[in-house]
Coordinates of C-alpha atoms (C1' of nucleotides) in Angstrom, one line a residue:
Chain A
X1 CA 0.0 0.0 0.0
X2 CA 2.9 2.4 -0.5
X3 CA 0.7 3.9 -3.3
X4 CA -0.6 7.8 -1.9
X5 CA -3.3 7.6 -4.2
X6 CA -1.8 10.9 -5.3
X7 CA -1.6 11.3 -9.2
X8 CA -4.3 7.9 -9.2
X9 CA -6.8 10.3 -11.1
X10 CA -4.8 10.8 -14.4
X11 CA -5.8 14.0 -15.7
X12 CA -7.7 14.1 -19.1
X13 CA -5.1 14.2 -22.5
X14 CA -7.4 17.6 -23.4
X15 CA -7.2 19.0 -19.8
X16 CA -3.4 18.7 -19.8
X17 CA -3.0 20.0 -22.7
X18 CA -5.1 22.8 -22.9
X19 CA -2.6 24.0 -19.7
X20 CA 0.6 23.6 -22.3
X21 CA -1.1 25.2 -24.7
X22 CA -2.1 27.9 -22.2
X23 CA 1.0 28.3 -20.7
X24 CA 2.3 28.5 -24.7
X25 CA 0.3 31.5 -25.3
X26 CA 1.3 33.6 -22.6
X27 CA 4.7 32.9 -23.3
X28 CA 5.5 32.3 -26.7
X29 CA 2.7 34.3 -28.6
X30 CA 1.9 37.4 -29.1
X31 CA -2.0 38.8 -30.3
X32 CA -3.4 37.9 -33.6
X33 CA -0.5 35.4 -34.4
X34 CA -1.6 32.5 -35.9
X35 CA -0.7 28.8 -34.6
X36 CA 0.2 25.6 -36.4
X37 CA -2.7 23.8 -38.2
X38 CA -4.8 21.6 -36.0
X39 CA -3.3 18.4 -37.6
X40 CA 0.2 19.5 -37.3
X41 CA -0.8 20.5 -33.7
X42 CA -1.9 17.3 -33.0
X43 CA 1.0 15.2 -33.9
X44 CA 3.2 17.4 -32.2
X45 CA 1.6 16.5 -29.3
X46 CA 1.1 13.3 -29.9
X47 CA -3.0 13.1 -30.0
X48 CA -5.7 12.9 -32.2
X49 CA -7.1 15.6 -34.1
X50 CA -10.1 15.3 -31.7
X51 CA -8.5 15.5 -28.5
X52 CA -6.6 18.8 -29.4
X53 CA -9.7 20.2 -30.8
X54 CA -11.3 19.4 -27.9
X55 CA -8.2 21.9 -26.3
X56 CA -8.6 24.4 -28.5
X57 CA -12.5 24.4 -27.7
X58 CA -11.7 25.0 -24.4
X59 CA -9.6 28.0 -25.2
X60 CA -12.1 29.8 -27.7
X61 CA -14.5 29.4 -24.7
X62 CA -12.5 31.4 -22.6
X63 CA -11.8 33.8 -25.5
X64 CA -7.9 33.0 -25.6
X65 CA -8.3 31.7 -29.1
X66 CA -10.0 32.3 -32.6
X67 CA -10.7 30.2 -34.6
X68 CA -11.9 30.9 -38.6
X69 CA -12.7 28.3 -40.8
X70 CA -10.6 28.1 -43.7
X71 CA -8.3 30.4 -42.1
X72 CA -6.6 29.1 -39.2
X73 CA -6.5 29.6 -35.0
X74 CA -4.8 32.9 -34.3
X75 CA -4.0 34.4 -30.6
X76 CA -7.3 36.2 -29.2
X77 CA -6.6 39.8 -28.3
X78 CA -7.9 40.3 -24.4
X79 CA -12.3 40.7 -24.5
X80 CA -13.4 43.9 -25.0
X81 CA -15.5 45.1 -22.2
X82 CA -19.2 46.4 -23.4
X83 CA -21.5 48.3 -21.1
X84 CA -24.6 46.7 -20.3
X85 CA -26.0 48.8 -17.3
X86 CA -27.8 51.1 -16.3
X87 CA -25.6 54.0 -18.5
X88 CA -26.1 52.5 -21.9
X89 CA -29.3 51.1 -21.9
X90 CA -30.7 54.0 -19.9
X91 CA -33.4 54.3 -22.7
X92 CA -33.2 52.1 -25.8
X93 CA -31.8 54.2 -28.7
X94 CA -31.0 57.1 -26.1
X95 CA -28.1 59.9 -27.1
X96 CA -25.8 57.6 -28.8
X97 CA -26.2 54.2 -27.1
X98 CA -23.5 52.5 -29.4
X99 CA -26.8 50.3 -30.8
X100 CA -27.8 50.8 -34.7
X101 CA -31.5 49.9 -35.8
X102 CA -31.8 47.8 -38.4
X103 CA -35.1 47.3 -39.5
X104 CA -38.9 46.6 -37.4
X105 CA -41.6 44.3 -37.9
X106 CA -45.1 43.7 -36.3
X107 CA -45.5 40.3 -35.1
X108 CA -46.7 38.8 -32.1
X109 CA -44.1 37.6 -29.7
X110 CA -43.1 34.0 -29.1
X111 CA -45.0 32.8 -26.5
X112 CA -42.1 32.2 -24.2
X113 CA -41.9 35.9 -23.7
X114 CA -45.8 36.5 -23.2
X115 CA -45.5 36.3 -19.9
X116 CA -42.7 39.4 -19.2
X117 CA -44.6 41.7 -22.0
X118 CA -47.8 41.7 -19.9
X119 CA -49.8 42.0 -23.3
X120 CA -52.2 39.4 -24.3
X121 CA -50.3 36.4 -25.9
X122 CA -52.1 37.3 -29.5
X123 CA -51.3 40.8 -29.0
X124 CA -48.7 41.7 -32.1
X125 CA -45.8 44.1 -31.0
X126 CA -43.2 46.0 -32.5
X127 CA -40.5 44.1 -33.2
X128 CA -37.1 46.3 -33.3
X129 CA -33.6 44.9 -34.5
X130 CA -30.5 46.6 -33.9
X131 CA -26.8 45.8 -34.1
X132 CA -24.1 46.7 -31.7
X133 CA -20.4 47.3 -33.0
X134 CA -17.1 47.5 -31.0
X135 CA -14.2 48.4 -32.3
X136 CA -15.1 48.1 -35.7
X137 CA -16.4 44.2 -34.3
X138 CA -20.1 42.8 -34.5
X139 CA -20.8 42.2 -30.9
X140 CA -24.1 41.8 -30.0
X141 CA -27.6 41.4 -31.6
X142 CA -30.8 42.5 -30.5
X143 CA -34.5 42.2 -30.9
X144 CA -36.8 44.9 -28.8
X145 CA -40.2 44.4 -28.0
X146 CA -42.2 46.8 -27.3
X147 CA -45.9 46.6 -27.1
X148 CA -48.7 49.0 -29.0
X149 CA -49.5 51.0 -26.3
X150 CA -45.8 51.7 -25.0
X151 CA -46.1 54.0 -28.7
X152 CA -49.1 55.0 -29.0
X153 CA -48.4 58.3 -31.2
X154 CA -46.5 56.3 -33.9
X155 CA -49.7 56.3 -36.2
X156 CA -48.3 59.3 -38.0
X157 CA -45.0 58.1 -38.5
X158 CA -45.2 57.2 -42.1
X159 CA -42.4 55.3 -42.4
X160 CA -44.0 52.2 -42.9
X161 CA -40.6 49.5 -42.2
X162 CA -36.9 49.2 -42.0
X163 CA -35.0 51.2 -40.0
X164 CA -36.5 54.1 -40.4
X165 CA -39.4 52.6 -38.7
X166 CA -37.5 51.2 -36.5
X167 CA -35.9 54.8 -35.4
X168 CA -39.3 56.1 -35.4
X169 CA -40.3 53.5 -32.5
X170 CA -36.8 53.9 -30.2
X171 CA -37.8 58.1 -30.9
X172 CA -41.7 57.5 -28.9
X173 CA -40.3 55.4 -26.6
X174 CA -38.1 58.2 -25.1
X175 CA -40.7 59.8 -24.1
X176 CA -42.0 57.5 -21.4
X177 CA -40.3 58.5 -18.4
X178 CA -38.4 55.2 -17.4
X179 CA -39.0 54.0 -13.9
X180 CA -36.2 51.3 -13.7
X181 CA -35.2 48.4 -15.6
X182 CA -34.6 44.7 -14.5
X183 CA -32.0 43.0 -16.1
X184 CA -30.7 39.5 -16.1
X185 CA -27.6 37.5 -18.0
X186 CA -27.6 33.8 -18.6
X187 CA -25.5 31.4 -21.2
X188 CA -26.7 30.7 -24.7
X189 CA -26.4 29.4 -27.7
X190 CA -26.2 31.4 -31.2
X191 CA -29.5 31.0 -33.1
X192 CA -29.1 30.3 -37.4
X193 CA -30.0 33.9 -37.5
X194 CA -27.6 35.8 -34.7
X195 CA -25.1 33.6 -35.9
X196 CA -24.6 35.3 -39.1
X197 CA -25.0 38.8 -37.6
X198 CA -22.5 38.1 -35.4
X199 CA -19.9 36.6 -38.0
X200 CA -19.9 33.1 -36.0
X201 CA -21.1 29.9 -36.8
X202 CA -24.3 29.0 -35.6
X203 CA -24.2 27.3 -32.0
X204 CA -21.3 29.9 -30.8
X205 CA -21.4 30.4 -27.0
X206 CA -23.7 33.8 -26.5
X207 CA -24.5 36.1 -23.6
X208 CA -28.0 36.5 -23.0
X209 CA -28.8 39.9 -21.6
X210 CA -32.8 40.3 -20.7
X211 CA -33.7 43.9 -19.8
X212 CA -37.5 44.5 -18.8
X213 CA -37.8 48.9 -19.2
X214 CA -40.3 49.8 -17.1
X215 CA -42.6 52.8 -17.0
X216 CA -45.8 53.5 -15.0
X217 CA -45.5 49.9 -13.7
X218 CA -45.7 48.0 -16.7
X219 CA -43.4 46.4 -18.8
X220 CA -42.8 49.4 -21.6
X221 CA -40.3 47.0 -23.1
X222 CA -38.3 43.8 -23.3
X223 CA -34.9 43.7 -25.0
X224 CA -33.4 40.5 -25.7
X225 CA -30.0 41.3 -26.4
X226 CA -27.3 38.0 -27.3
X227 CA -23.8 38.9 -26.9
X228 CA -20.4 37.0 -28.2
X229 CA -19.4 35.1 -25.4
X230 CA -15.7 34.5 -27.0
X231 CA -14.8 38.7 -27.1
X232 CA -17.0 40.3 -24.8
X233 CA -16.9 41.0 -21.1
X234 CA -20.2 42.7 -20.3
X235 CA -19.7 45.7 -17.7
X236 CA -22.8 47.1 -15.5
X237 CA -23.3 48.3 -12.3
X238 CA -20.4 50.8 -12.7
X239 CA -22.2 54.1 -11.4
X240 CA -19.5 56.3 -12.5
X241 CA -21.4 59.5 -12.5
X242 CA -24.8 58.4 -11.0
X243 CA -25.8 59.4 -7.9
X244 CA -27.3 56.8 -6.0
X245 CA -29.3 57.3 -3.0
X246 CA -29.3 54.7 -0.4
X247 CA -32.4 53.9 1.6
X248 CA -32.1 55.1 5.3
X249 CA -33.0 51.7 6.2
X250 CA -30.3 50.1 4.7
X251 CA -28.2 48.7 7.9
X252 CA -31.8 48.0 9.6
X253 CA -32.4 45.7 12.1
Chain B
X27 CA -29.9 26.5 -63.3
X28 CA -33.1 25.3 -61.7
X29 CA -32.0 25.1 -58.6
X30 CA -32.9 28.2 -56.5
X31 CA -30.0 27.2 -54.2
X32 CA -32.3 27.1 -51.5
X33 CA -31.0 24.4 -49.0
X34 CA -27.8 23.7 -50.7
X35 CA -26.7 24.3 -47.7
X36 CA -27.4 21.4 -45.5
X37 CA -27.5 21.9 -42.0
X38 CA -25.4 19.7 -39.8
X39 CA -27.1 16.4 -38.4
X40 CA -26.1 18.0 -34.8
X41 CA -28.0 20.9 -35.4
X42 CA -31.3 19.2 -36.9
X43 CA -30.7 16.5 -34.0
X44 CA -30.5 19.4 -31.6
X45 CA -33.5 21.1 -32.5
X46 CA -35.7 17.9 -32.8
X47 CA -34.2 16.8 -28.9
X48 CA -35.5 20.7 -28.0
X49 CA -38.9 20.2 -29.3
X50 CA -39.4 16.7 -27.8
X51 CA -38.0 17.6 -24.6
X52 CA -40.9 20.8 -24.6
X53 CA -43.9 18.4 -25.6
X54 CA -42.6 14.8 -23.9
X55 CA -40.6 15.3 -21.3
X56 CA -41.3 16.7 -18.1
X57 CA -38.3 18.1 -15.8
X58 CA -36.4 15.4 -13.8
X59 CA -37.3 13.1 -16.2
X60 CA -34.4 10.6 -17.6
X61 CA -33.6 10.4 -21.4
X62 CA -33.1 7.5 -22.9
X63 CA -28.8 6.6 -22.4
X64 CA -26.7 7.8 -25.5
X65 CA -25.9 4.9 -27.1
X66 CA -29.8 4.5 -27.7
X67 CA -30.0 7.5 -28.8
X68 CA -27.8 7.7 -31.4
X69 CA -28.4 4.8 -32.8
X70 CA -32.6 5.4 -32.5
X71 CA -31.2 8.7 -34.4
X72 CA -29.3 6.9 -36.8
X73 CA -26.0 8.6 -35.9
X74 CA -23.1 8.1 -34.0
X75 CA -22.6 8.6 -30.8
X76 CA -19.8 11.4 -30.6
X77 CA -22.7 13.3 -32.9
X78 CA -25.4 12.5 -30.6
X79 CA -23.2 14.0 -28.3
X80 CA -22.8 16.8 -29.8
X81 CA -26.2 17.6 -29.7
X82 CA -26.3 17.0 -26.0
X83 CA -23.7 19.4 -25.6
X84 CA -25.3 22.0 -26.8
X85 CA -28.6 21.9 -25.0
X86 CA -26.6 21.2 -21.7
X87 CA -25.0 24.6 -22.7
X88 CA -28.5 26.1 -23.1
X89 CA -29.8 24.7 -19.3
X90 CA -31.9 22.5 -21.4
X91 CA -30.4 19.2 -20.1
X92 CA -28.5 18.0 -17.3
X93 CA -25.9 15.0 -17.5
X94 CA -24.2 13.0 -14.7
X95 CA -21.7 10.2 -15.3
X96 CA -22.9 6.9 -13.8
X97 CA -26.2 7.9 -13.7
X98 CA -27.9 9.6 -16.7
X99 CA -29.0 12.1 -18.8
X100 CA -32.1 14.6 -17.0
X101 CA -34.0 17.4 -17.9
X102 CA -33.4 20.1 -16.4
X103 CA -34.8 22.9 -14.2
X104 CA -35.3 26.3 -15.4
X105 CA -32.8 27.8 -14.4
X106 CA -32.7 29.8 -11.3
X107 CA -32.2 33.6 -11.0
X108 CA -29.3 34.3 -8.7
X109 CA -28.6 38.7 -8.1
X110 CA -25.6 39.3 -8.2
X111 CA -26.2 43.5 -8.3
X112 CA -26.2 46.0 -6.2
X113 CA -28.7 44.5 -3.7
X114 CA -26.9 41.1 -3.0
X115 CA -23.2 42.6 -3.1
X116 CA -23.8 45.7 -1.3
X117 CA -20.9 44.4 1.1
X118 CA -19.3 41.3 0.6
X119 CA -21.0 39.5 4.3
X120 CA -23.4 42.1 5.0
X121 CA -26.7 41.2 6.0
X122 CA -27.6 37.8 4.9
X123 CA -25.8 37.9 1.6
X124 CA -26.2 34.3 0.7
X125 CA -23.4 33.5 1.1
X126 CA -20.9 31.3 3.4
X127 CA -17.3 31.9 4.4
X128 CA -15.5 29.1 4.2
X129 CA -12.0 29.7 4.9
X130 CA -9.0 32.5 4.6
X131 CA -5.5 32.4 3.9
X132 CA -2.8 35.2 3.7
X133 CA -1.2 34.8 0.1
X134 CA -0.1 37.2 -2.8
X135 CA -2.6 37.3 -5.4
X136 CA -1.6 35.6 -8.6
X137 CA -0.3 38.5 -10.8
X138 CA -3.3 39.0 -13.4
X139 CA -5.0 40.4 -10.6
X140 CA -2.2 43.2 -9.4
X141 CA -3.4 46.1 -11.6
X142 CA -7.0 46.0 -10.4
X143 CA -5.8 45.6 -6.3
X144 CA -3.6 48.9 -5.7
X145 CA -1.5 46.9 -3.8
X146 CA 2.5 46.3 -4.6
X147 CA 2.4 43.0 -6.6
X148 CA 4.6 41.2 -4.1
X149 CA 2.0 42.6 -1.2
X150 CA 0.6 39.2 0.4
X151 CA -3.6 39.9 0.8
X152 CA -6.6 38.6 2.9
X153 CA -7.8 35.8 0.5
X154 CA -11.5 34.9 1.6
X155 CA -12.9 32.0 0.3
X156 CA -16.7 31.8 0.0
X157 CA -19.0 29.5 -1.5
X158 CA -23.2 30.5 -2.2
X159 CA -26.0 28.1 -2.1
X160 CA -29.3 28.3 -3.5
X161 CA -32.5 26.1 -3.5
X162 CA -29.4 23.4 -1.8
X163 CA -27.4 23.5 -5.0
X164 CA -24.3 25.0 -5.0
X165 CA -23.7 28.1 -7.2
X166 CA -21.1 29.6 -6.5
X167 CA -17.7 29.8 -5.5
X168 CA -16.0 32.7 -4.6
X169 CA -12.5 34.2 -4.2
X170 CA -12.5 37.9 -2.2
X171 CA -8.8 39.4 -2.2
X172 CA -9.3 42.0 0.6
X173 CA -5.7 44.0 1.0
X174 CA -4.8 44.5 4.5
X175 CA -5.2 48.1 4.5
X176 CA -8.4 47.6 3.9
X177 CA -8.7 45.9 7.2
X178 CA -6.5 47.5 9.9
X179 CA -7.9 46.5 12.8
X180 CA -7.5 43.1 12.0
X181 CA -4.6 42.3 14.1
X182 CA -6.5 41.9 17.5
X183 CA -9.0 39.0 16.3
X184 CA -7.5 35.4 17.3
X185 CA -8.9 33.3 15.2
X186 CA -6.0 32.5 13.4
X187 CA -7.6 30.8 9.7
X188 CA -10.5 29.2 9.0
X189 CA -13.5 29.8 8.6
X190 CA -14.1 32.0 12.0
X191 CA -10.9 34.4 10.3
X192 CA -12.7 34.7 7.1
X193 CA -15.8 36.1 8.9
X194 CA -13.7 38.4 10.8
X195 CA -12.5 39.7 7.8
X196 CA -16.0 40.1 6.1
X197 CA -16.9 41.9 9.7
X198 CA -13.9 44.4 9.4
X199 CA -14.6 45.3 6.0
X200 CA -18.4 46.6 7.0
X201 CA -17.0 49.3 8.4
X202 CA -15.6 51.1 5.4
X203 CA -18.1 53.1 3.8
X204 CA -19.1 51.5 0.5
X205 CA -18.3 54.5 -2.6
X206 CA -19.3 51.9 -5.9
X207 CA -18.6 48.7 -7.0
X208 CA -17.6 47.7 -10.9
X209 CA -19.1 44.7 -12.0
X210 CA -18.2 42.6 -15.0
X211 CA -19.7 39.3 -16.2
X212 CA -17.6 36.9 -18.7
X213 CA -17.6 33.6 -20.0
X214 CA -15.1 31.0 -18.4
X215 CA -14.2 27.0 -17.9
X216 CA -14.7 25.9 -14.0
X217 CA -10.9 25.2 -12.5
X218 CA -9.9 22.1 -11.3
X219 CA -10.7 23.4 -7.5
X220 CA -14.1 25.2 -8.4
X221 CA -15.5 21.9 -10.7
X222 CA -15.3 20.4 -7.2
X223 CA -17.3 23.3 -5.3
X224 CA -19.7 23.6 -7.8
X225 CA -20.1 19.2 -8.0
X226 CA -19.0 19.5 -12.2
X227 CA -16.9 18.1 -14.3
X228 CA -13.7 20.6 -14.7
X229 CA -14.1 22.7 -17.9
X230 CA -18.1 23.1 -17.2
X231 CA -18.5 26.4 -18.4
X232 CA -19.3 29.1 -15.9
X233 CA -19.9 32.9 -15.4
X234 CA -17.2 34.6 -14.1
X235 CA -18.6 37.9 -12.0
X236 CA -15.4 40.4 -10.8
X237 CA -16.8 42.7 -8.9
X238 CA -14.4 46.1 -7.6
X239 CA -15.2 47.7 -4.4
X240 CA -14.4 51.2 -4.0
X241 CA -14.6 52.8 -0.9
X242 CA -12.1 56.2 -0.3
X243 CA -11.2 55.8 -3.9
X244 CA -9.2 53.5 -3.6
X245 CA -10.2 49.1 -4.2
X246 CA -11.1 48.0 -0.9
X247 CA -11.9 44.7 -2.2
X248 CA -12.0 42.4 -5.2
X249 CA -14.4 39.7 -5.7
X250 CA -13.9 37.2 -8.3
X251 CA -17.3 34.5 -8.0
X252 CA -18.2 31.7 -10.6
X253 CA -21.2 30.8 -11.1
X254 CA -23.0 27.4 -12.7
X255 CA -23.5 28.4 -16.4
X256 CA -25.9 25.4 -17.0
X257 CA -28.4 26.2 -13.7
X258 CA -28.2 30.5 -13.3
X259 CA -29.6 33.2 -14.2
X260 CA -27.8 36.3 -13.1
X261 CA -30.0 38.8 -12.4
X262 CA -28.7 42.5 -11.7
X263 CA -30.2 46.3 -11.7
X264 CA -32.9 44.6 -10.1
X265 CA -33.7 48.7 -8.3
X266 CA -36.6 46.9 -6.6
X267 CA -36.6 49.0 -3.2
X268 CA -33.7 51.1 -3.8
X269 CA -34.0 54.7 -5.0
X270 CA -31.9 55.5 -7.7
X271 CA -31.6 60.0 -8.1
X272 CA -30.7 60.8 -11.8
X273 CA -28.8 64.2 -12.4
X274 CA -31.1 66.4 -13.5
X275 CA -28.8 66.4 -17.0
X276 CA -30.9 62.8 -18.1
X277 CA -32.4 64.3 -21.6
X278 CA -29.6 66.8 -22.5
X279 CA -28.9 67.9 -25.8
Chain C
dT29 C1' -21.4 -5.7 -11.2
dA30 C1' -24.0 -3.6 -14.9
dG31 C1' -25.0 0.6 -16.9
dT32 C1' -24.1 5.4 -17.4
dG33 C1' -21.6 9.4 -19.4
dG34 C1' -16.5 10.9 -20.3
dT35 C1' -12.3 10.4 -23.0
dC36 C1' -9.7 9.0 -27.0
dT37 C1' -8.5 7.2 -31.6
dA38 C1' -7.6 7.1 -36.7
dG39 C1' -9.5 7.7 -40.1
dA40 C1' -12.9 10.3 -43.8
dC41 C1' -15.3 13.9 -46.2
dC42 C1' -17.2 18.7 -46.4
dA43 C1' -17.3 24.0 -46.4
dC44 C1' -14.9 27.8 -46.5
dT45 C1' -10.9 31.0 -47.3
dG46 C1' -7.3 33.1 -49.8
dA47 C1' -3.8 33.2 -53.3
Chain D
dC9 C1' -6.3 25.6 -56.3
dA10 C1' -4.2 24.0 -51.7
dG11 C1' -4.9 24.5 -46.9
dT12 C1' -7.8 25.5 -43.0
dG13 C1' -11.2 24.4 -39.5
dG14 C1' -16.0 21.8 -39.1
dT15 C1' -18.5 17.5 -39.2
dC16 C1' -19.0 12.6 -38.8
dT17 C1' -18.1 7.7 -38.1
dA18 C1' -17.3 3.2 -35.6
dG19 C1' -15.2 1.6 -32.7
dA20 C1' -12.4 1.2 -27.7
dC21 C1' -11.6 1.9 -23.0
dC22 C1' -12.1 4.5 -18.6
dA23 C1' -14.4 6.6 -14.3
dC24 C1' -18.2 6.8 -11.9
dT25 C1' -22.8 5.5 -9.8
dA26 C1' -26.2 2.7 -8.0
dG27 C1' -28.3 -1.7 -6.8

DNA sequence: TAGTGGTCTAGACCACTGA
DNA sequence: CAGTGGTCTAGACCACTAG
């Protein structure tokens, strides 16, 4: 029984070497340099193809790595870091909120978002797309809902679709006075259709931000807004220049 | 020419088996409930295994599933909204913050983390480890890197380490007032220590929240927590009872 | 011990990019 | 066009869990 039992637990082949490869990076590369091929990689280190891919996986989720088909893996610059709070989305198409409208629609909702939009689940909304670009970089895609009667002077917009619609709709919506907003990030996966606004393939690891805008205690709003997971760090809470005002209760009890 | 090139583009089996697996698991399947094991699966699917797998990566990733070696692949939960703003953080151990110290150690911090702490980058800090527990699942886990200026009075507690040291620590820092805090929220791969915290598999992906506390200017504190990708929600912004007073500048311009 | 998911292999072909 | 990463296969063995 001289065996510790230390080192009994062989580490996974993809675990190891995503740490060499790791340690490789920091060391030996330098931003936007582009490593060996994947099959070259491989018998370098003496795996299959699959194994070091499953490496390199690793490393794109944790945005030390790009990968573009047909071009190669290159050295991921350090993720940009995108506001998300209560600054930039203080309104939704506010004094330059680094969002550009793309186009609108009126549909109804999916029915998994009835429930936040307190409208009645046949109820169609306006459906507002916009872009967001860093640094000359697609970074996040979102679709705004807001309901009829969060607009209700748009009638004499005459723009009829497309972006100009689409401004016309962010323009009423500023003037609701905005009461707070709830937000809430979760993991994700990119859809067929953020996946190409994004420039990624579709599946991509996305952010998930949710922001509920409310005004006279309802819902004026819903934005569903998917980052890329592999670039962005997503900022909020930073109250640079906001004055908050704490509750006298706040050390209660 | 004929062809409209509609659909030349064939969509991976993963993706097509992913989205039928999403649809059955809404109209079939009820949460809890066991999937069939992935060698059925695939081969009820017609496909291999590692593509089956694939699949079950992805809605994993998405919350939609939950596997566990040994025992089998369940649906899962919705996932569960965790706050991680303002509210929950106002102090690292304030009030019941959900959280629970676990232990402390005097170390220097590992040098990615010296620009954000002020401190000399050979300056040993507090490090305060804390774990969070909601609905009794796990997370959470969190590193707090409290400098030792931040916590003068330190020196006269006894409790040498442990847990009892980490809360004398959290207790000490309550009595700076609290200026901001910065918040950030990336993507990562749970460590080798955290899988363990958080009962995964090391790699699971996770949210990474680093939160900066600023009180007298200066960083007080830095939190770094990682949250289950797969089972939370983070919610933030949340202004439920707090009053928040804009400068009167909102609608400038 | 039987059954599960996790890891790994050595191939093959495809879709895309850029010269 | 040659070279890249993306998808897929059909196996094998391992680590873990539960009865």
């Amino acid at each position: 029984m001289g065996t510790t039992q230390l080192e009994s637990v062989p580490e996974p082949k993809y675990w190891h070497l995503k740490t060499v490869l790791s340690e490789a990076l920091d060391s030996e590369f330098s931003v936007g340099e582009i490593l060996p091929n994947e099959r070259d990689l491989a018998a370098r280190f003496g795996v299959a193809r699959a194994t070091l891919r499953q490496a390199l996986e690793q490393l794109e989720l944790e945005g030390r790595l790009q990968r573009r088909r047909g071009v190669g893996t290159t050295v991921a610059p350090p993720r940009m870091g995108v506001s998300v709070g209560s600054e930039q989305h203080a309104w939704p198409g506010g004094p330059d909120d680094a969002w550009h409208a793309v186009d609108c629609r009126l549909e109804v909702p999916p029915p998994a978002l009835a429930e936040p939009l307190v409208t009645g689940s046949d109820e169609a909304v306006h459906i507002v797309r916009r872009s967001r670009v860093s640094r000359g970089q697609p970074v996040a895609s979102e679709l705004l809902y807001v309901p009829a009667a969060s607009v209700p002077d748009l009638s004499g917009i005459d723009a009829p679709s497309g972006a100009a619609r689409a401004r016309a709709v962010l323009r009423e919506l500023q003037r609701l006075e905005l009461e707070r907003q709830e937000n809430a990030v979760e993991l994700g996966s990119a859809g067929a259709d953020e996946s190409k606004e994004l420039d990624r393939l579709p599946g991509a690891p996305v952010l998930v931000v949710t922001t509920r805008y409310i005004a006279r205690g309802r819902t004026a709003a819903l934005s569903v807004a998917t980052y890329r997971a592999d670039t962005c760090r997503l900022t909020f809470g930073d109250f640079g220049g906001v004055e908050i005002h704490h509750g006298p209760e706040r050390q209660a009890s």
